GROMACS .gro file of C-alpha atoms in nm:
model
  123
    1UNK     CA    1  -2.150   4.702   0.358
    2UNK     CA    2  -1.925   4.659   0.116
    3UNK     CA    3  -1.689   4.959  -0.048
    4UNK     CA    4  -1.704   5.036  -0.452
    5UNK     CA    5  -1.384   5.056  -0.674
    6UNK     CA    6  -1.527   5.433  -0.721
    7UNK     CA    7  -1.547   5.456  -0.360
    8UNK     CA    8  -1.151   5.343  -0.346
    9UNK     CA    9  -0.991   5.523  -0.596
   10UNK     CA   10  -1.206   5.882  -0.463
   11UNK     CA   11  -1.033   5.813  -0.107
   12UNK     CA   12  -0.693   5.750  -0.280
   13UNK     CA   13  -0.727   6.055  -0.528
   14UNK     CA   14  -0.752   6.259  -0.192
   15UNK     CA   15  -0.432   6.140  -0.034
   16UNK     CA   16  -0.137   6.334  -0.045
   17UNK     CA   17   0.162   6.186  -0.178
   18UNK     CA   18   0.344   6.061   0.142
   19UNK     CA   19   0.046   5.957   0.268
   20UNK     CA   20  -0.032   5.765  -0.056
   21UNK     CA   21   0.336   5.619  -0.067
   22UNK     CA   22   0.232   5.518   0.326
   23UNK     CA   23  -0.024   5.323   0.176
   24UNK     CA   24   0.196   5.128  -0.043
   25UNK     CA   25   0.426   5.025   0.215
   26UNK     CA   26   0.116   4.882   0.404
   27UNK     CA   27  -0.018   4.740   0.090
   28UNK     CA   28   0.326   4.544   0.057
   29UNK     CA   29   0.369   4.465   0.428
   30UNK     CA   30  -0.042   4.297   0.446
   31UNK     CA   31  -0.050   4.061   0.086
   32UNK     CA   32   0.377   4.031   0.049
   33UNK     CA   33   0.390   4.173  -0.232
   34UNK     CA   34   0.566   4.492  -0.391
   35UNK     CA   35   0.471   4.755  -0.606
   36UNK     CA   36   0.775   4.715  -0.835
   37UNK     CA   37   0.687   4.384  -0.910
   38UNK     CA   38   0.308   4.461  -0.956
   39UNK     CA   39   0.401   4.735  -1.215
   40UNK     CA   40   0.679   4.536  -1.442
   41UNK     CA   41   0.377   4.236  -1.447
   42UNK     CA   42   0.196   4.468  -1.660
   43UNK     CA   43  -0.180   4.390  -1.715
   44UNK     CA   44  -0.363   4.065  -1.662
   45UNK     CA   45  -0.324   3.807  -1.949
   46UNK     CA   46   0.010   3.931  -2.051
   47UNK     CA   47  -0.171   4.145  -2.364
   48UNK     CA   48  -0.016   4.510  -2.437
   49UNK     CA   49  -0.267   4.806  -2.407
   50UNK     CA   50  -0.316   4.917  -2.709
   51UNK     CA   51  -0.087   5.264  -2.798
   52UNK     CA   52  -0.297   5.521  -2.614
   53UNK     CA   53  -0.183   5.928  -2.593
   54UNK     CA   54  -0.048   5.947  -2.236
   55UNK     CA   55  -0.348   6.168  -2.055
   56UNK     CA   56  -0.186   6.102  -1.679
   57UNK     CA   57   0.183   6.241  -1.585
   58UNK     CA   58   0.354   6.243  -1.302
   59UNK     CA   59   0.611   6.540  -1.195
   60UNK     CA   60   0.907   6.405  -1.005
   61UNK     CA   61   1.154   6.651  -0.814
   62UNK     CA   62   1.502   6.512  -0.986
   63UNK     CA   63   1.710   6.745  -0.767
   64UNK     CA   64   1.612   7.010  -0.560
   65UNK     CA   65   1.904   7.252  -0.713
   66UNK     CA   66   2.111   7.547  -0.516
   67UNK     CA   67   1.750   7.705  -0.462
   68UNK     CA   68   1.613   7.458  -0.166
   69UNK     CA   69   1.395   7.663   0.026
   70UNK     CA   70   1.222   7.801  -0.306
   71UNK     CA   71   1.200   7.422  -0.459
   72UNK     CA   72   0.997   7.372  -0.102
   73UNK     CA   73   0.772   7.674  -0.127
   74UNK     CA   74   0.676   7.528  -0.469
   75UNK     CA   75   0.625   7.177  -0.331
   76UNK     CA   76   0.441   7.259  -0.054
   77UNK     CA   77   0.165   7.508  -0.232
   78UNK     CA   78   0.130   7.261  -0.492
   79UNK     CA   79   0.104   6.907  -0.263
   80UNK     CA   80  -0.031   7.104   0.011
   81UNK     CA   81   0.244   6.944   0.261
   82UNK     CA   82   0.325   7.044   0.579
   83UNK     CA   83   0.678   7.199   0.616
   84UNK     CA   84   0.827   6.859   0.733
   85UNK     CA   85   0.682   6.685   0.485
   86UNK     CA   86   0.744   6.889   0.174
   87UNK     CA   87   1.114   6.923   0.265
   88UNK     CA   88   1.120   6.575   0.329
   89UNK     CA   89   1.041   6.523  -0.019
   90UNK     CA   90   1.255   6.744  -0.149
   91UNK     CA   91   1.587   6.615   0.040
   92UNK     CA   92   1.475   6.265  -0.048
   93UNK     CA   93   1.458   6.344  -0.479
   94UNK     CA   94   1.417   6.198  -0.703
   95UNK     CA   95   1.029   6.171  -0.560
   96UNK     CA   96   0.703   6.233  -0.732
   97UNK     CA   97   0.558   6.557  -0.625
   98UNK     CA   98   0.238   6.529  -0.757
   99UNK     CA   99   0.092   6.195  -0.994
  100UNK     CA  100  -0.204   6.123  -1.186
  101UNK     CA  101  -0.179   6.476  -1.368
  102UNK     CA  102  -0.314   6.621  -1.710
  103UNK     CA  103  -0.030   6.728  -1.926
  104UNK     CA  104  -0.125   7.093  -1.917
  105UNK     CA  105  -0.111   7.082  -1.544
  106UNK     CA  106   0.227   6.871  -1.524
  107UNK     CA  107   0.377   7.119  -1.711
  108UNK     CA  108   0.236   7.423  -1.525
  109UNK     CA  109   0.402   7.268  -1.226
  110UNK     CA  110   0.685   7.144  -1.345
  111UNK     CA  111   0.774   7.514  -1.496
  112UNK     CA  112   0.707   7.641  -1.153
  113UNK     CA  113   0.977   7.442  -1.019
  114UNK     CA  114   1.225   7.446  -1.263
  115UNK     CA  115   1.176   7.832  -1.192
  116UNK     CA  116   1.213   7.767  -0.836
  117UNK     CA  117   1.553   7.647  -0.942
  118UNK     CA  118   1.503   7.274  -0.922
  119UNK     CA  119   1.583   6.947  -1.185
  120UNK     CA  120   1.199   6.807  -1.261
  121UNK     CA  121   1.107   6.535  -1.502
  122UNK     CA  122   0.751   6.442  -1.619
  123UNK     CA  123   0.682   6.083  -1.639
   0.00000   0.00000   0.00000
């Protein structure tokens, strides 16, 4: 039985972020490849996407700031992390906290944050 695109991208959407930046590393280890390179190739054919408003942001913890433990309260309600894992993330910034967001939400979150004392940049 074979698995749908749909059927793909509705597991992925339900990964959390290490877990989806897991994936990546095993995507790179199976086919040699790396995600770097995948993304700077651009589309197929070499034609640019026509200008389209941005609809999907990602937040990305710059620096967690003097306020660490807050910055990982924040992270971990919004990613739904474990403790490890959300302070993790937060030693390790820059990281993407959350991707594939609508602007209103990005912004929610990044606000949140930034009041939790941290450096955040949408993307």
């Amino acid at each position: 039985m074979a698995i749908s695109k749909e059927d793909i991208l509705e597991a992925v959407g339900s990964l959390t972020v290490m877990e989806l930046n897991d994936l990546v590393k095993a995507f790179e280890e199976k086919f040699g490849v790396s995600a770097a390179a995948v993304a700077v190739a651009g589309p197929a054919g070499g034609a640019a996407p026509a200008a389209e408003e941005k609809t999907d942001f990602t937040v990305v913890l710059a620096a967690a700031g003097d306020k660490k433990v807050e910055v990982i309260k924040v992270v971990r309600a919004a990613t739904g992390l474990g403790l490890k894992e959300a302070k993790d993330l937060v030693d390790g910034a820059p990281k993407p906290v959350k991707e594939g967001l609508p602007k209103a939400d990005a912004e929610a979150l990044k606000k949140q944050l930034e009041d939790a004392g941290a450096k955040v940049e949408l993307k």
